[in-house]
Coordinates of N, CA and C in Angstrom, one line a residue:
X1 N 18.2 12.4 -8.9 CA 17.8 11.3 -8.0 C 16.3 11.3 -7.8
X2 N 15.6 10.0 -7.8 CA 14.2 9.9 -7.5 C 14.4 8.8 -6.4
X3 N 14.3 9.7 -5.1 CA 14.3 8.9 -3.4 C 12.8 9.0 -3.5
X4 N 13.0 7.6 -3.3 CA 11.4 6.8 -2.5 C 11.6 6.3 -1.0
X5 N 10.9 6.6 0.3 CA 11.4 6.4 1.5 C 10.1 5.9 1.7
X6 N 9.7 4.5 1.7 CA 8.8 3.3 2.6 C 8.5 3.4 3.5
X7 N 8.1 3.3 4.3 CA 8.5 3.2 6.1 C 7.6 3.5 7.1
X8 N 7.5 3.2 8.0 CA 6.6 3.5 9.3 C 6.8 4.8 9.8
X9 N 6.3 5.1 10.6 CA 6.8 6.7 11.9 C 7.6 5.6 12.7
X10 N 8.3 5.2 12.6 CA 9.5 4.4 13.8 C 10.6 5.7 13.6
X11 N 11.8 5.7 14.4 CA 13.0 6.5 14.5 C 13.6 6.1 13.3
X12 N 13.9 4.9 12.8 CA 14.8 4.7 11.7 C 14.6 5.1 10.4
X13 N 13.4 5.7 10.2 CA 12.5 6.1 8.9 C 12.4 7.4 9.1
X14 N 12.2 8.0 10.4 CA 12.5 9.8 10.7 C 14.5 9.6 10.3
X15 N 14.9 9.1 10.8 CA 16.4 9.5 10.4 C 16.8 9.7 9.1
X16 N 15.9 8.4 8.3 CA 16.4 8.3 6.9 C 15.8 9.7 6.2
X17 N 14.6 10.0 7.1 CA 14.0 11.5 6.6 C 14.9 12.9 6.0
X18 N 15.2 12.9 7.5 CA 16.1 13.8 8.0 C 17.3 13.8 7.4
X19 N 18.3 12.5 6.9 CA 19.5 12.6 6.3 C 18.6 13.3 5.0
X20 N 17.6 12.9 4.1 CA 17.5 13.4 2.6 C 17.4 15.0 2.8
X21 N 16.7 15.3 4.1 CA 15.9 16.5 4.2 C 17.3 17.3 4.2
X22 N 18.1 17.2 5.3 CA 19.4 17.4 5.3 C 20.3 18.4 4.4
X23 N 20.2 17.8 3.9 CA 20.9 17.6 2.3 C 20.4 18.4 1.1
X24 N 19.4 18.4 1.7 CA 18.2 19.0 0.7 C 17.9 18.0 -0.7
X25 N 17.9 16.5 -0.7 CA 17.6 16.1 -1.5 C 16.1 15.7 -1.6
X26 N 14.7 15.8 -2.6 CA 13.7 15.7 -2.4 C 13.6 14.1 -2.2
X27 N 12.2 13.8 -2.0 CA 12.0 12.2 -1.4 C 10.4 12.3 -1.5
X28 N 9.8 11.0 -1.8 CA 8.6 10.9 -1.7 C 8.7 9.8 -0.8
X29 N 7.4 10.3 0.5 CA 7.3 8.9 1.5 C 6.0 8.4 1.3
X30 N 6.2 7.3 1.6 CA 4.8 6.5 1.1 C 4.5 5.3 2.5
X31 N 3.9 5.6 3.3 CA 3.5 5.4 4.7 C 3.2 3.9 4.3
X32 N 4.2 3.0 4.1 CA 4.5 1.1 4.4 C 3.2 0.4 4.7
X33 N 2.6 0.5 6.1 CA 1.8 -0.6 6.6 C 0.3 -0.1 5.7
X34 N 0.3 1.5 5.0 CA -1.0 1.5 4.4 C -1.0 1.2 2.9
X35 N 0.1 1.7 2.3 CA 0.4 1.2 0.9 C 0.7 0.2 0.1
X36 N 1.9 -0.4 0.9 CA 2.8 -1.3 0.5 C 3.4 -1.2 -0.1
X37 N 4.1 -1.8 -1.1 CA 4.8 -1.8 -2.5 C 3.9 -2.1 -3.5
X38 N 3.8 -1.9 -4.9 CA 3.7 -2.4 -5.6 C 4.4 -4.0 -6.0
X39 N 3.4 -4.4 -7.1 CA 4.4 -5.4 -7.3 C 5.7 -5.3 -8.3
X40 N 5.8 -4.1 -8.8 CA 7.1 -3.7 -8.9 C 8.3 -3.4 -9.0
X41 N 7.2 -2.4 -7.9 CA 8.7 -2.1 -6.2 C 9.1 -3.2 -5.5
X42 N 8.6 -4.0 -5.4 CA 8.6 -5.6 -4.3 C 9.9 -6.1 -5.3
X43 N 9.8 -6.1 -6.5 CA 10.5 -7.2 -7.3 C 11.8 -6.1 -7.0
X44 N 11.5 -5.3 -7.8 CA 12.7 -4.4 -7.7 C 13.2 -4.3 -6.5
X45 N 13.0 -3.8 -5.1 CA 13.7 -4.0 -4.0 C 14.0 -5.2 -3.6
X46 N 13.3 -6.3 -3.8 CA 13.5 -8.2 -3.5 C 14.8 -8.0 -4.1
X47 N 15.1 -7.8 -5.6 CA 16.3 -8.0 -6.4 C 17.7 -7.4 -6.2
X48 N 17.5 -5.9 -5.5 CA 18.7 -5.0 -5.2 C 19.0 -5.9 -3.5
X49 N 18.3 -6.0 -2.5 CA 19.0 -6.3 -1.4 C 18.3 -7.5 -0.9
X50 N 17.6 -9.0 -1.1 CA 17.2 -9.9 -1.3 C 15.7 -10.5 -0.6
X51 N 15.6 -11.3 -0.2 CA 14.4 -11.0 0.6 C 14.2 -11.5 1.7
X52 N 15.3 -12.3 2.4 CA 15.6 -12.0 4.1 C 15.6 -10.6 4.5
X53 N 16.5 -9.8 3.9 CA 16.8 -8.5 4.0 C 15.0 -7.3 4.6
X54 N 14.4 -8.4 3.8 CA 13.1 -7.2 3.9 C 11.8 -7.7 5.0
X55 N 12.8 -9.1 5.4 CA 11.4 -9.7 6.3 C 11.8 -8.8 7.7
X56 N 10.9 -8.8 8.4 CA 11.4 -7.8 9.9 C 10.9 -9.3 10.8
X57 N 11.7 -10.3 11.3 CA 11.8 -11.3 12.2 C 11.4 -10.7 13.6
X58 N 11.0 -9.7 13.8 CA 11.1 -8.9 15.2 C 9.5 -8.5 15.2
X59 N 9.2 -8.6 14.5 CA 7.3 -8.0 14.0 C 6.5 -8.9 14.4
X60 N 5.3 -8.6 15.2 CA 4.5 -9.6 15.8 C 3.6 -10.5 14.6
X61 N 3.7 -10.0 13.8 CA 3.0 -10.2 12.4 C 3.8 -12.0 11.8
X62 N 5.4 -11.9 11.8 CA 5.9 -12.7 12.1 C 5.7 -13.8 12.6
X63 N 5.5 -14.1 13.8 CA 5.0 -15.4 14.3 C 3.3 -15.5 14.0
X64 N 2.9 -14.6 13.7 CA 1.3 -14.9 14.2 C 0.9 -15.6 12.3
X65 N 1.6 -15.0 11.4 CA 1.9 -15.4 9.9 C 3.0 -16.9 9.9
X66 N 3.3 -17.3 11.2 CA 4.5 -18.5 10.8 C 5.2 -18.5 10.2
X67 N 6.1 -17.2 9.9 CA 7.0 -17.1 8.9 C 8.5 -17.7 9.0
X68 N 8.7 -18.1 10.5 CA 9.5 -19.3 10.7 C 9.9 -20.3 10.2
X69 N 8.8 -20.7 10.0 CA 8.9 -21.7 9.0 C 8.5 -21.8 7.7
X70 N 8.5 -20.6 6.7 CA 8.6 -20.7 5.5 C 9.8 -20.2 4.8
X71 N 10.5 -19.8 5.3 CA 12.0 -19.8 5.1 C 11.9 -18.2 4.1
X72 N 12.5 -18.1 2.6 CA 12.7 -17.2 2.1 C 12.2 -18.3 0.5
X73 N 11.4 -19.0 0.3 CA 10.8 -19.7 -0.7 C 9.5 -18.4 -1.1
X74 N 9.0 -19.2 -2.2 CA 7.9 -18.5 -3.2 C 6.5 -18.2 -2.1
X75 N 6.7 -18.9 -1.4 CA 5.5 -19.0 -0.4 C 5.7 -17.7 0.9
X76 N 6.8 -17.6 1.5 CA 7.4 -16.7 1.7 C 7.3 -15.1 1.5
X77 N 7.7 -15.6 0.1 CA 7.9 -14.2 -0.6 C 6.0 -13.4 -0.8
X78 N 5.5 -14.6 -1.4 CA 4.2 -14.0 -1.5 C 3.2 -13.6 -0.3
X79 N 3.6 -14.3 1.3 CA 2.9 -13.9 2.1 C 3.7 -12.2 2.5
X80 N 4.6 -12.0 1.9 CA 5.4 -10.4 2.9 C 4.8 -9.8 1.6
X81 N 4.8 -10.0 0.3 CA 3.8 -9.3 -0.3 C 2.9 -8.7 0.5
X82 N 1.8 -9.8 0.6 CA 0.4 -9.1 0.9 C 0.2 -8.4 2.3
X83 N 1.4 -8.7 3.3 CA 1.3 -8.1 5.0 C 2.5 -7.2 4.7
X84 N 2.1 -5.6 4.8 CA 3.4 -4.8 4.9 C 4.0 -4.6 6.4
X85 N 3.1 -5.2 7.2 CA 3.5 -4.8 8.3 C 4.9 -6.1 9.0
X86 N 5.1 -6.8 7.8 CA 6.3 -8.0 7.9 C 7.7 -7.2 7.5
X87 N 7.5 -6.0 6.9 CA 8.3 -5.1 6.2 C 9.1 -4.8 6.9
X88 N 10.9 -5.1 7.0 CA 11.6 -3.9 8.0 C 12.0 -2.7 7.3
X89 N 12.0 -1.6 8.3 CA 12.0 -0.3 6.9 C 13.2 0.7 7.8
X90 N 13.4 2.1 7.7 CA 12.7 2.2 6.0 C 13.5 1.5 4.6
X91 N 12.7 1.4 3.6 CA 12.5 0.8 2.2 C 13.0 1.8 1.4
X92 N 14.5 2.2 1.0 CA 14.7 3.7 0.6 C 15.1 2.9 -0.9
X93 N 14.5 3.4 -1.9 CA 14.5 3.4 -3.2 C 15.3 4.7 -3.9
X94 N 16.4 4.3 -4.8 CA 17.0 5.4 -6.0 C 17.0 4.3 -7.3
X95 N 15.2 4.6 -8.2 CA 15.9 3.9 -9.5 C 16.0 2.3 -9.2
X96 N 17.2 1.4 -9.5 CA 16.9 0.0 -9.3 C 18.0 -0.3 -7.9
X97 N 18.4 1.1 -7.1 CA 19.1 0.5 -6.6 C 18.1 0.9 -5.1
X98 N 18.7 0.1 -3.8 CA 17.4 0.0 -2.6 C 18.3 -0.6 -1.5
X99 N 17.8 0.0 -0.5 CA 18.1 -0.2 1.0 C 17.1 -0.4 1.9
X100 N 18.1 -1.0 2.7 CA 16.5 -1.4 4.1 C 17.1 -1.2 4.9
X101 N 16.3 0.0 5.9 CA 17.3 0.2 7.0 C 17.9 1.7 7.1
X102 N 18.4 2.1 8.1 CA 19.4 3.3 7.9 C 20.8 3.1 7.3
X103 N 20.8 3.8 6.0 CA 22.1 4.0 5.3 C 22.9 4.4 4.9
X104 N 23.2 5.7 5.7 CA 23.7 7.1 4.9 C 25.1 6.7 3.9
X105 N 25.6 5.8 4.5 CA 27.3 5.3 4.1 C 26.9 4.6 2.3
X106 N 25.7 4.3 2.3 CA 25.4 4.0 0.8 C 24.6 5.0 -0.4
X107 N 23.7 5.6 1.0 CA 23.1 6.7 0.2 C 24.2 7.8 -0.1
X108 N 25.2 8.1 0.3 CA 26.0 9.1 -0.1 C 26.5 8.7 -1.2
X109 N 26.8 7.6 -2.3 CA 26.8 7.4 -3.5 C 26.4 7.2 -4.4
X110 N 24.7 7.6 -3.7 CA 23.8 7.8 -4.9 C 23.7 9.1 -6.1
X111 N 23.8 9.4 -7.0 CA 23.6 10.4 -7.7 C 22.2 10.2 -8.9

């Protein structure tokens, strides 16, 4: 397994920590609001869980970007590109397959 874990210091991103750590499975974290994605982590995670999935509607970033009203179109997609801080996380990567969120019930059938 090559776990990539996205994400802020929020609780949901220490949990997702702590399930890998757990387990002892290794993980590379890559601190979200300073990195981002690549653009072929973006595609790749956009593609496994879609890209509502990745907007965080709850982020002050959110309204102050009008993301309201750009729905989940090209225009959309390219402003959560460039603001990570629109990102809901954590952003847990195995390979092409990807989660948003806490989710041990799926990461447990990762191999």
């Amino acid at each position: 397994m090559n776990i990539q874990i996205f994400g802020t210091k929020g609780f949901d991103t220490q949990k997702a920590e702590r399930y890998f750590k757990e387990r002892k499975i290794r993980y590379q974290y890559i601190e979200l609001n300073k990195y981002g994605l690549s653009k072929g982590e973006f595609d790749s995670v956009k593609s496994a869980v879609g890209l509502k999935a990745l907007i965080n509607e709850k982020s002050k970033e959110y309204e102050r970007l009008n993301m309201r009203n750009l729905g989940v179109g090209k225009v959309a997609e390219e402003v959560l590109f460039k603001n990570p801080k629109l990102y809901n996380s954590p952003i847990v990567r195995n390979g092409k397959k990807a989660t948003v969120g806490y989710q041990p019930d799926i990461w447990k059938d990762w191999e």
